[in-house]
GROMACS .gro file of C-alpha atoms in nm:
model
  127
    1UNK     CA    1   5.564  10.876   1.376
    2UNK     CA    2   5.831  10.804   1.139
    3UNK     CA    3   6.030  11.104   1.215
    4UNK     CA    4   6.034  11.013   1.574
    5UNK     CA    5   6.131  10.691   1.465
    6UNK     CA    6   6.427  10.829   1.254
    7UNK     CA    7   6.469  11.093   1.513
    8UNK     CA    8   6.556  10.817   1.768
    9UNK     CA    9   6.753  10.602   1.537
   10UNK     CA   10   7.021  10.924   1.511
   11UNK     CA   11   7.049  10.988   1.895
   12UNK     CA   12   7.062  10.608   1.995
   13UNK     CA   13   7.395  10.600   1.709
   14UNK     CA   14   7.533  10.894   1.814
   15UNK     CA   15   7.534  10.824   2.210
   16UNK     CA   16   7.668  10.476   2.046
   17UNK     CA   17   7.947  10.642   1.877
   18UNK     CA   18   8.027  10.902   2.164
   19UNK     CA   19   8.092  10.679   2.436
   20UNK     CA   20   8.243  10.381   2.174
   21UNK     CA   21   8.482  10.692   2.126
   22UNK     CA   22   8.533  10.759   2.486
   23UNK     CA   23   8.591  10.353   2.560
   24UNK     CA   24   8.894  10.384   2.248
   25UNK     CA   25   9.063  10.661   2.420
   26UNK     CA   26   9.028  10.543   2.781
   27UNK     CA   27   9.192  10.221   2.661
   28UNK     CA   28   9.452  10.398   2.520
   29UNK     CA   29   9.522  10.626   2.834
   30UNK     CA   30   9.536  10.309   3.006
   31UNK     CA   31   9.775  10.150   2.767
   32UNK     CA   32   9.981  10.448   2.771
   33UNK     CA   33  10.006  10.459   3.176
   34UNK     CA   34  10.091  10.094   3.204
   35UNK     CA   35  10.394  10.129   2.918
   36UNK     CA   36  10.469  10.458   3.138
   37UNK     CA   37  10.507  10.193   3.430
   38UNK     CA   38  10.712   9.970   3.262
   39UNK     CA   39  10.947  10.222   3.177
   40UNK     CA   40  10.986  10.357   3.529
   41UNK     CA   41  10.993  10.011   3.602
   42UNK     CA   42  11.309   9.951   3.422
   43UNK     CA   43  11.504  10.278   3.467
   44UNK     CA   44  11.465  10.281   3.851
   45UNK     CA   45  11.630   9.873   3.842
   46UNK     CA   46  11.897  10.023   3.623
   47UNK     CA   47  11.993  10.284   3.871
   48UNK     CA   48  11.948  10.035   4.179
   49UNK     CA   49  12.214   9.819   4.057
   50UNK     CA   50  12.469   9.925   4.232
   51UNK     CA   51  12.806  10.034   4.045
   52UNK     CA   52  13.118   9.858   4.064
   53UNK     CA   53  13.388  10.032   4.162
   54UNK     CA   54  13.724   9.843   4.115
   55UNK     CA   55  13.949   9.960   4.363
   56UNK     CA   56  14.314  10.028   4.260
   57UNK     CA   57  14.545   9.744   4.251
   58UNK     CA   58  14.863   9.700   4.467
   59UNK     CA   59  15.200   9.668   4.328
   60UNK     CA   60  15.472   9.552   4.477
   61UNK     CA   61  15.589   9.794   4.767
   62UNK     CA   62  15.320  10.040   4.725
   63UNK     CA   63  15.067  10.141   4.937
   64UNK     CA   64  14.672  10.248   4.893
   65UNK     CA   65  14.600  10.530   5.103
   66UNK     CA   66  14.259  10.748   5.152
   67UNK     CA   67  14.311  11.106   5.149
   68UNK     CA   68  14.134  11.275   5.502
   69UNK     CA   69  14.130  11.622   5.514
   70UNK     CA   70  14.281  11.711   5.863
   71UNK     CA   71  14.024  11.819   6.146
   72UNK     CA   72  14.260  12.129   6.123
   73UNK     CA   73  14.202  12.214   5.803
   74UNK     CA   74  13.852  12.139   5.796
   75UNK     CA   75  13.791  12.393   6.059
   76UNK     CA   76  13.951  12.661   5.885
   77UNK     CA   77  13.755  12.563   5.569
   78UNK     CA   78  13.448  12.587   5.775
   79UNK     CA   79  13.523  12.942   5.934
   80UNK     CA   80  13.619  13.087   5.560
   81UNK     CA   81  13.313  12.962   5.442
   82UNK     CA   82  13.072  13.087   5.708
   83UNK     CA   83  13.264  13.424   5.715
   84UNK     CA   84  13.176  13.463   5.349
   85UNK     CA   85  12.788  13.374   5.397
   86UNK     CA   86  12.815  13.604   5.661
   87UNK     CA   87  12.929  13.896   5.480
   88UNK     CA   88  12.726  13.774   5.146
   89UNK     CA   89  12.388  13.763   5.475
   90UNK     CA   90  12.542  14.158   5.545
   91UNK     CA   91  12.427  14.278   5.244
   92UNK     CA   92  12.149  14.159   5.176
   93UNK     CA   93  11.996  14.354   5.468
   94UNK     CA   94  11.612  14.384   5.465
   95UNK     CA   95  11.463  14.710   5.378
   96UNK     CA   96  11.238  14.900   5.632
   97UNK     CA   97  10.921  14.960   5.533
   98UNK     CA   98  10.586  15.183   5.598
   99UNK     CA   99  10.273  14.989   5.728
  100UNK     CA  100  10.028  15.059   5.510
  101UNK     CA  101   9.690  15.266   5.701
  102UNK     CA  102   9.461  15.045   5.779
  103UNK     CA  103   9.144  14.977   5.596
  104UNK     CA  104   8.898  15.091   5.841
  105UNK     CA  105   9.019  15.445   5.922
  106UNK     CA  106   8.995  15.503   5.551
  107UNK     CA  107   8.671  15.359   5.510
  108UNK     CA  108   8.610  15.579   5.837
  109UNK     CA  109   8.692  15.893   5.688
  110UNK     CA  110   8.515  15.851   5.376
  111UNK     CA  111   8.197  15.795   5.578
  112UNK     CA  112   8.262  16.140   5.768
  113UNK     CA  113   8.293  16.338   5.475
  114UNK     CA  114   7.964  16.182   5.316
  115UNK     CA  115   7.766  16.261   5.658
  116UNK     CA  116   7.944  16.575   5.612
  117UNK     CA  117   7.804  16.669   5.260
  118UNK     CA  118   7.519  16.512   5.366
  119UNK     CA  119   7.465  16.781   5.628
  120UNK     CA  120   7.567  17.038   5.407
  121UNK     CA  121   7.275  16.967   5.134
  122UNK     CA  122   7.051  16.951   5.423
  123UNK     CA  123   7.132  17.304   5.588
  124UNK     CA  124   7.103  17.434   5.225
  125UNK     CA  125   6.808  17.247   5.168
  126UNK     CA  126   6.893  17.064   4.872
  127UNK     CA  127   6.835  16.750   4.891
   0.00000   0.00000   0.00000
């Protein structure tokens, strides 16, 4: 009865120290994802700030201007830049291909030439 006894004692403080393990490191995983959080937390309110931008000052006599690019030369940009995908598209041509024999008729023909062998052992009369 005493080895039971001891027997038990052992299992009851090793399930004890298993899952006292087990509650350490889920605290810590926990831990871990909140500071993860945090982090995200604070780099994503950095980059929503936004940035301020000072815009050029005026002197005397001189004007700001934006650039535009003209609708003109935007086009032309356009059409040079689609002709070159088009040509890049143009060589890159797919490459044919054979269709590979289905699975049945090969299945089918091994099947004949067993039945055929078959047959064969048969007419001989080995079988």
């Amino acid at each position: 009865m005493g080895e039971f006894l001891e027997g038990l004692n052992i299992t009851v403080l090793g399930v004890t120290i298993v899952f006292l393990v087990l509650t350490i490191l889920a605290i810590i995983l926990y831990f871990v994802g909140w500071l993860e959080r945090r982090l995200i937390e604070r780099e994503t309110r950095a980059a929503a700030k936004p940035a301020v931008v000072e815009a050029p000052k005026k002197t005397e006599g001189e004007e700001v201007r934006e650039e535009k690019i003209p609708p003109r030369d935007l086009a032309i940009i356009t059409a040079a830049i689609l002709a070159y995908l088009a040509k890049k598209a143009e060589a890159l041509r797919p490459l044919p291909f054979k269709r590979k024999v289905s699975d049945v008729w090969r299945l089918y023909g091994l099947q004949t030439s067993m039945e055929e062998v078959e047959d064969f052992n048969y007419e001989i009369g080995k079988w």
